Coordinates of N, CA and C in Angstrom, one line a residue:
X1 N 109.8 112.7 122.7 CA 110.3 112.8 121.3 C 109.5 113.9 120.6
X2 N 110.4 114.7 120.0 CA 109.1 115.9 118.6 C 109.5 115.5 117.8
X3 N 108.5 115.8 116.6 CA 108.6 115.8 115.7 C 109.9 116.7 115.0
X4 N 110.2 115.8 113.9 CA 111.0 117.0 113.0 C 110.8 117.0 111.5
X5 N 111.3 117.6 111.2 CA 111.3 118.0 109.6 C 111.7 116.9 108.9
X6 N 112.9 116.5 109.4 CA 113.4 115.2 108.2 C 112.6 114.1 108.5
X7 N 111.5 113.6 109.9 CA 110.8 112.4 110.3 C 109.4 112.8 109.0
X8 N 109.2 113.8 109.1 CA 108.3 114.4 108.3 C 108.2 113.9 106.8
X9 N 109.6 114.4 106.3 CA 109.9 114.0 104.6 C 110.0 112.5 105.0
X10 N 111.0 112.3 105.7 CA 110.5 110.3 105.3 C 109.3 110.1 105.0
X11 N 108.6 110.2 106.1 CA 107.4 109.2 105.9 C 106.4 110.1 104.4
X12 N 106.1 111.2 104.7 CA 105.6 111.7 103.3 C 106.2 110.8 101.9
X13 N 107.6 110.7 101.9 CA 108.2 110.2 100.3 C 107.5 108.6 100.9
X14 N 107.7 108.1 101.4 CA 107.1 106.7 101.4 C 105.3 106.8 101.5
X15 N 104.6 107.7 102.0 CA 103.1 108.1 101.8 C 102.6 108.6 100.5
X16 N 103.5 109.2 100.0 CA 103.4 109.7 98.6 C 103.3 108.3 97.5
X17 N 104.3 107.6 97.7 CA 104.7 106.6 96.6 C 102.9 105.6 96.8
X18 N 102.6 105.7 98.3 CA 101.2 104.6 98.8 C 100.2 105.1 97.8
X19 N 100.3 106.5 98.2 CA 99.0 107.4 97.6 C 99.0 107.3 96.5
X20 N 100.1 107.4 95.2 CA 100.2 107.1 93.8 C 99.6 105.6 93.4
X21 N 100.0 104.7 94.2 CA 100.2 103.5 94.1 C 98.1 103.2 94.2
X22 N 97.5 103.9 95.3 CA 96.5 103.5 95.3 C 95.5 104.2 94.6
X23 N 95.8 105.4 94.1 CA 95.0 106.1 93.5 C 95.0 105.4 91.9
X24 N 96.1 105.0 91.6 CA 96.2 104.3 90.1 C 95.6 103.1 90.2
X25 N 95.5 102.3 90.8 CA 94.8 101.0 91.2 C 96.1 99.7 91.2
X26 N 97.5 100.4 91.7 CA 98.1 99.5 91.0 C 98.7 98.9 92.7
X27 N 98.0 97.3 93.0 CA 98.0 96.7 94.3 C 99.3 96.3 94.4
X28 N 100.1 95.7 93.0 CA 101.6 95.3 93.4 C 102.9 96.6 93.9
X29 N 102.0 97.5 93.0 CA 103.3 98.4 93.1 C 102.9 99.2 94.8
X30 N 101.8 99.4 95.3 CA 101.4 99.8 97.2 C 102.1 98.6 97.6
X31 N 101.8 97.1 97.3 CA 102.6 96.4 97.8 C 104.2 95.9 98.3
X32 N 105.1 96.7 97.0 CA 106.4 96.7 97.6 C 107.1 97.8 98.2
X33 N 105.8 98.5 98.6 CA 106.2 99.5 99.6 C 106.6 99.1 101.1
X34 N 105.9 97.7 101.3 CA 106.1 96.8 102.6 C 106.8 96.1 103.0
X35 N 107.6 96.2 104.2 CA 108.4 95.1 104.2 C 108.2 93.9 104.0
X36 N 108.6 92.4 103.9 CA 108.4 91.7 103.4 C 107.3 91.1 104.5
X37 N 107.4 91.1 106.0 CA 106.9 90.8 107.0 C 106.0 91.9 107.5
X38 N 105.4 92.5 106.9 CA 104.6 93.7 107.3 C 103.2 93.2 108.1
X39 N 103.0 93.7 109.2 CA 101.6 93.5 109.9 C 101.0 94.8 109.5
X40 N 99.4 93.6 108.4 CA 98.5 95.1 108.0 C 97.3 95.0 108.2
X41 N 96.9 96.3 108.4 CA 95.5 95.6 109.3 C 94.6 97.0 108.6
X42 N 93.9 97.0 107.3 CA 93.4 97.7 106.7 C 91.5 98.0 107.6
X43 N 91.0 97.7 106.7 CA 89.4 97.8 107.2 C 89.1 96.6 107.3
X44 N 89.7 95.2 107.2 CA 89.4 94.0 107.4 C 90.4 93.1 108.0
X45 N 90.1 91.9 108.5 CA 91.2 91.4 109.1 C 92.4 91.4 108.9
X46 N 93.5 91.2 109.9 CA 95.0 91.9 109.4 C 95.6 90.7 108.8
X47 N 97.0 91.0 108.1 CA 97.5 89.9 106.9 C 98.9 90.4 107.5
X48 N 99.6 89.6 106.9 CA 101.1 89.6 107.2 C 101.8 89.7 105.9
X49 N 102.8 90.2 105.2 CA 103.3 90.5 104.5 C 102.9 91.4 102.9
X50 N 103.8 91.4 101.9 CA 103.1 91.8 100.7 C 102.1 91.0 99.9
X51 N 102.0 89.9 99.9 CA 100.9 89.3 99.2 C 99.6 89.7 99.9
X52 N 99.1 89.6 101.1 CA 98.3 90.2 101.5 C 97.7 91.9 101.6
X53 N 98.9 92.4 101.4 CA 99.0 93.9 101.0 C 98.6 94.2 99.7
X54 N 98.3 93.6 98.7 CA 98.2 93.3 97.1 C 96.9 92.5 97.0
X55 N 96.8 91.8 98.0 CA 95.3 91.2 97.8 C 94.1 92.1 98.2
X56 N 94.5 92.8 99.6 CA 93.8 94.3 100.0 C 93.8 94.8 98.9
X57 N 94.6 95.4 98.3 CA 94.1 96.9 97.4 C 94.2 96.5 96.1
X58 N 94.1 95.2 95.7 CA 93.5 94.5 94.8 C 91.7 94.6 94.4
X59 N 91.2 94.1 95.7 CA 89.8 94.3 95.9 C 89.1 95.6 96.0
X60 N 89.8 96.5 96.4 CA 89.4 98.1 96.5 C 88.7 98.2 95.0
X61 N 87.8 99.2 95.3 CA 87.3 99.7 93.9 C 87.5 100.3 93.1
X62 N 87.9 99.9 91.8 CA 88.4 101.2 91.0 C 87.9 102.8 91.1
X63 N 88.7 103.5 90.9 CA 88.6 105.2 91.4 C 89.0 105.7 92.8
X64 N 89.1 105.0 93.6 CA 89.1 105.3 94.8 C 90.8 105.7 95.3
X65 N 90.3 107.0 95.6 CA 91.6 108.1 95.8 C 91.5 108.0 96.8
X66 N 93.4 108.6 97.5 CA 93.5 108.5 99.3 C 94.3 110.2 98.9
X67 N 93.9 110.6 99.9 CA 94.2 111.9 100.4 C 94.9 112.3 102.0
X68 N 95.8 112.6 102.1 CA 96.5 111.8 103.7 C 96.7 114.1 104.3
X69 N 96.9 113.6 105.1 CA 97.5 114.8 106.3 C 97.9 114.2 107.2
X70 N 99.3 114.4 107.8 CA 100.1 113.7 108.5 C 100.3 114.5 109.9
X71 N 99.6 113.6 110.6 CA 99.3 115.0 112.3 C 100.4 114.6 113.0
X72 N 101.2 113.7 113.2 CA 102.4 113.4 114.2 C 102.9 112.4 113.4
X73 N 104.5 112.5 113.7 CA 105.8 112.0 113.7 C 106.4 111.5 115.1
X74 N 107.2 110.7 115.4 CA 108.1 110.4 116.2 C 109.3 109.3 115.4
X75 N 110.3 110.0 115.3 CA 111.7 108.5 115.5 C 111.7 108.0 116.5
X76 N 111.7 106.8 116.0 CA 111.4 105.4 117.2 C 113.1 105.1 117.6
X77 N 114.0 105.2 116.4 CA 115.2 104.9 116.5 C 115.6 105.1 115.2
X78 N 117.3 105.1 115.5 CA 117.9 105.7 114.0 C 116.9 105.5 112.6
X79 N 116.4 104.1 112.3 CA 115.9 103.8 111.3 C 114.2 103.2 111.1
X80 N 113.8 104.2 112.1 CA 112.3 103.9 112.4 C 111.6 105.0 112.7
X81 N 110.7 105.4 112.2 CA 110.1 106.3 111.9 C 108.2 105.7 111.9
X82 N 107.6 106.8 113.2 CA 106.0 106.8 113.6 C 105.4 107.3 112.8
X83 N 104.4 107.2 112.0 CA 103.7 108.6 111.9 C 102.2 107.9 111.9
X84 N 101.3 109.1 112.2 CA 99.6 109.3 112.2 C 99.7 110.1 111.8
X85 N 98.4 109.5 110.9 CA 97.8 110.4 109.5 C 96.1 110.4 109.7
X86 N 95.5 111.2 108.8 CA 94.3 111.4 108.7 C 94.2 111.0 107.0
X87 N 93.2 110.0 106.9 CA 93.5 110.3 105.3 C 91.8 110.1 105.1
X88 N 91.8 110.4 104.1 CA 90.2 110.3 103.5 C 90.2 109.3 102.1
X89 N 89.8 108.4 102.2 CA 89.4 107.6 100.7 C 88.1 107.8 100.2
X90 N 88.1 108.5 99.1 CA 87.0 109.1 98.5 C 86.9 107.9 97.4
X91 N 85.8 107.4 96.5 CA 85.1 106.8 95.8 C 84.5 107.6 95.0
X92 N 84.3 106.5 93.6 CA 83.4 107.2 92.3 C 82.2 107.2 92.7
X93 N 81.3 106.2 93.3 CA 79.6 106.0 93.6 C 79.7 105.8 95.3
X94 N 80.4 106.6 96.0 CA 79.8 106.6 96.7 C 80.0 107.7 98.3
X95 N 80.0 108.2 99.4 CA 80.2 109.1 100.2 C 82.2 109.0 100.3
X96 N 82.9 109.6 100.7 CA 84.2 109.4 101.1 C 83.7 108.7 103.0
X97 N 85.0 108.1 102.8 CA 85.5 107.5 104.1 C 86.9 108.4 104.9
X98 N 86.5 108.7 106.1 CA 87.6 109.1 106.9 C 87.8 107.9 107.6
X99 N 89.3 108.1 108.1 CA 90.3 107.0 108.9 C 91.5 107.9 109.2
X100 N 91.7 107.2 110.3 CA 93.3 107.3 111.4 C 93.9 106.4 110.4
X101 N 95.3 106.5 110.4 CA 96.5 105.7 109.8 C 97.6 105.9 110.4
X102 N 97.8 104.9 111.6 CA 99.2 104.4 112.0 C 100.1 103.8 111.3
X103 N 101.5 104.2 110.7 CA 102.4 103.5 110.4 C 103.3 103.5 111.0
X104 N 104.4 102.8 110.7 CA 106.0 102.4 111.3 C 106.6 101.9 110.3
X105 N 107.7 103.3 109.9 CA 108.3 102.6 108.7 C 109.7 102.8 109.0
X106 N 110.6 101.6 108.1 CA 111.5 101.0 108.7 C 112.6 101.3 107.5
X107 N 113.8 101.6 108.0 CA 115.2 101.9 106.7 C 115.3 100.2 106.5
X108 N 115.7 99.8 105.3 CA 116.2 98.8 104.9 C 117.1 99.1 103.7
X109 N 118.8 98.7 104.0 CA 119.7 99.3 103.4 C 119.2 100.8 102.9
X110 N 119.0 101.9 101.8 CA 119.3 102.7 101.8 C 117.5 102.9 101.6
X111 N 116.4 101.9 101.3 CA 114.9 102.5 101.2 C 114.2 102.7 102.5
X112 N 113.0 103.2 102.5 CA 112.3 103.1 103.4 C 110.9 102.4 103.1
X113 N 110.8 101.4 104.1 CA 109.7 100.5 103.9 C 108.9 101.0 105.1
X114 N 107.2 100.2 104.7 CA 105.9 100.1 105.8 C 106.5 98.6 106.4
X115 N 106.8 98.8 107.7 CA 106.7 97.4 108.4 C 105.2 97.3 109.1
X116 N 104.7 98.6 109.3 CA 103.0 98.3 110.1 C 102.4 99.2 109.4
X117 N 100.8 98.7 109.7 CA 100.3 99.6 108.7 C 99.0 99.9 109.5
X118 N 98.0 100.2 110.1 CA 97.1 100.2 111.0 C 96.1 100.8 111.0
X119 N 94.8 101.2 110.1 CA 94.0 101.7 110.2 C 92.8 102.1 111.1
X120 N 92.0 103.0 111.7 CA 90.9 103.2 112.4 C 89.8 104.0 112.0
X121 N 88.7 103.4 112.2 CA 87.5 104.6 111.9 C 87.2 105.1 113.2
X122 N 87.5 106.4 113.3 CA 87.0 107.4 114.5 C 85.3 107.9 114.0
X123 N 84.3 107.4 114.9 CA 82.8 108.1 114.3 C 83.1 109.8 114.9

């Protein structure tokens, strides 16, 4: 499978809306970016849906910006879409954090939702 341009703009308009959502501190609105059943598995143990997606970036600390670069795409199938990202969460008091970010985001009627969400720290 390659990448293409339109796998590209999906996931960016749904990475974009994440990135707004968490750079403003606002956990409900990152939250209904997920499907209702979303497996997420941030820097701490993984949770299953949006309540748990809102309780994560709830606790985050205020200031803390995401910055993403999206290295691969694959369509999984008509309404599923791969992508890995590189993103950096930078902080007011303290060093930035690099991480891998696996997602899998899924058409539901005419939106695009996070059904997975998957982070890694690569040292």
């Amino acid at each position: 499978m390659i990448t293409t341009a339109d796998d590209t703009a999906i996931l960016s308009g749904v990475v974009d809306r994440w990135k707004a959502g968490v750079d403003a501190h606002r956990p409900e609105d990152v939250a209904a970016l997920f499907t209702e059943d979303a497996v997420f598995q941030g820097l701490h143990p993984y949770t299953v849906g949006r309540q748990g997606v809102a309780a994560y970036y709830d606790a985050q600390p205020l200031g803390m910006k995401a910055a993403y670069r999206i290295l691969e795409t694959r369509r999984l199938a008509e309404d599923v879409v791969l992508g890995y990202l590189a993103v950096e969460f930078s902080f007011a008091d303290r060093p930035p954090r690099d991480v891998k970010l696996s997602v899998v985001v899924t058409r539901v009627a005419q939106e695009w939702y996070i059904g997975h969400y998957q982070v890694s720290r690569l040292e």
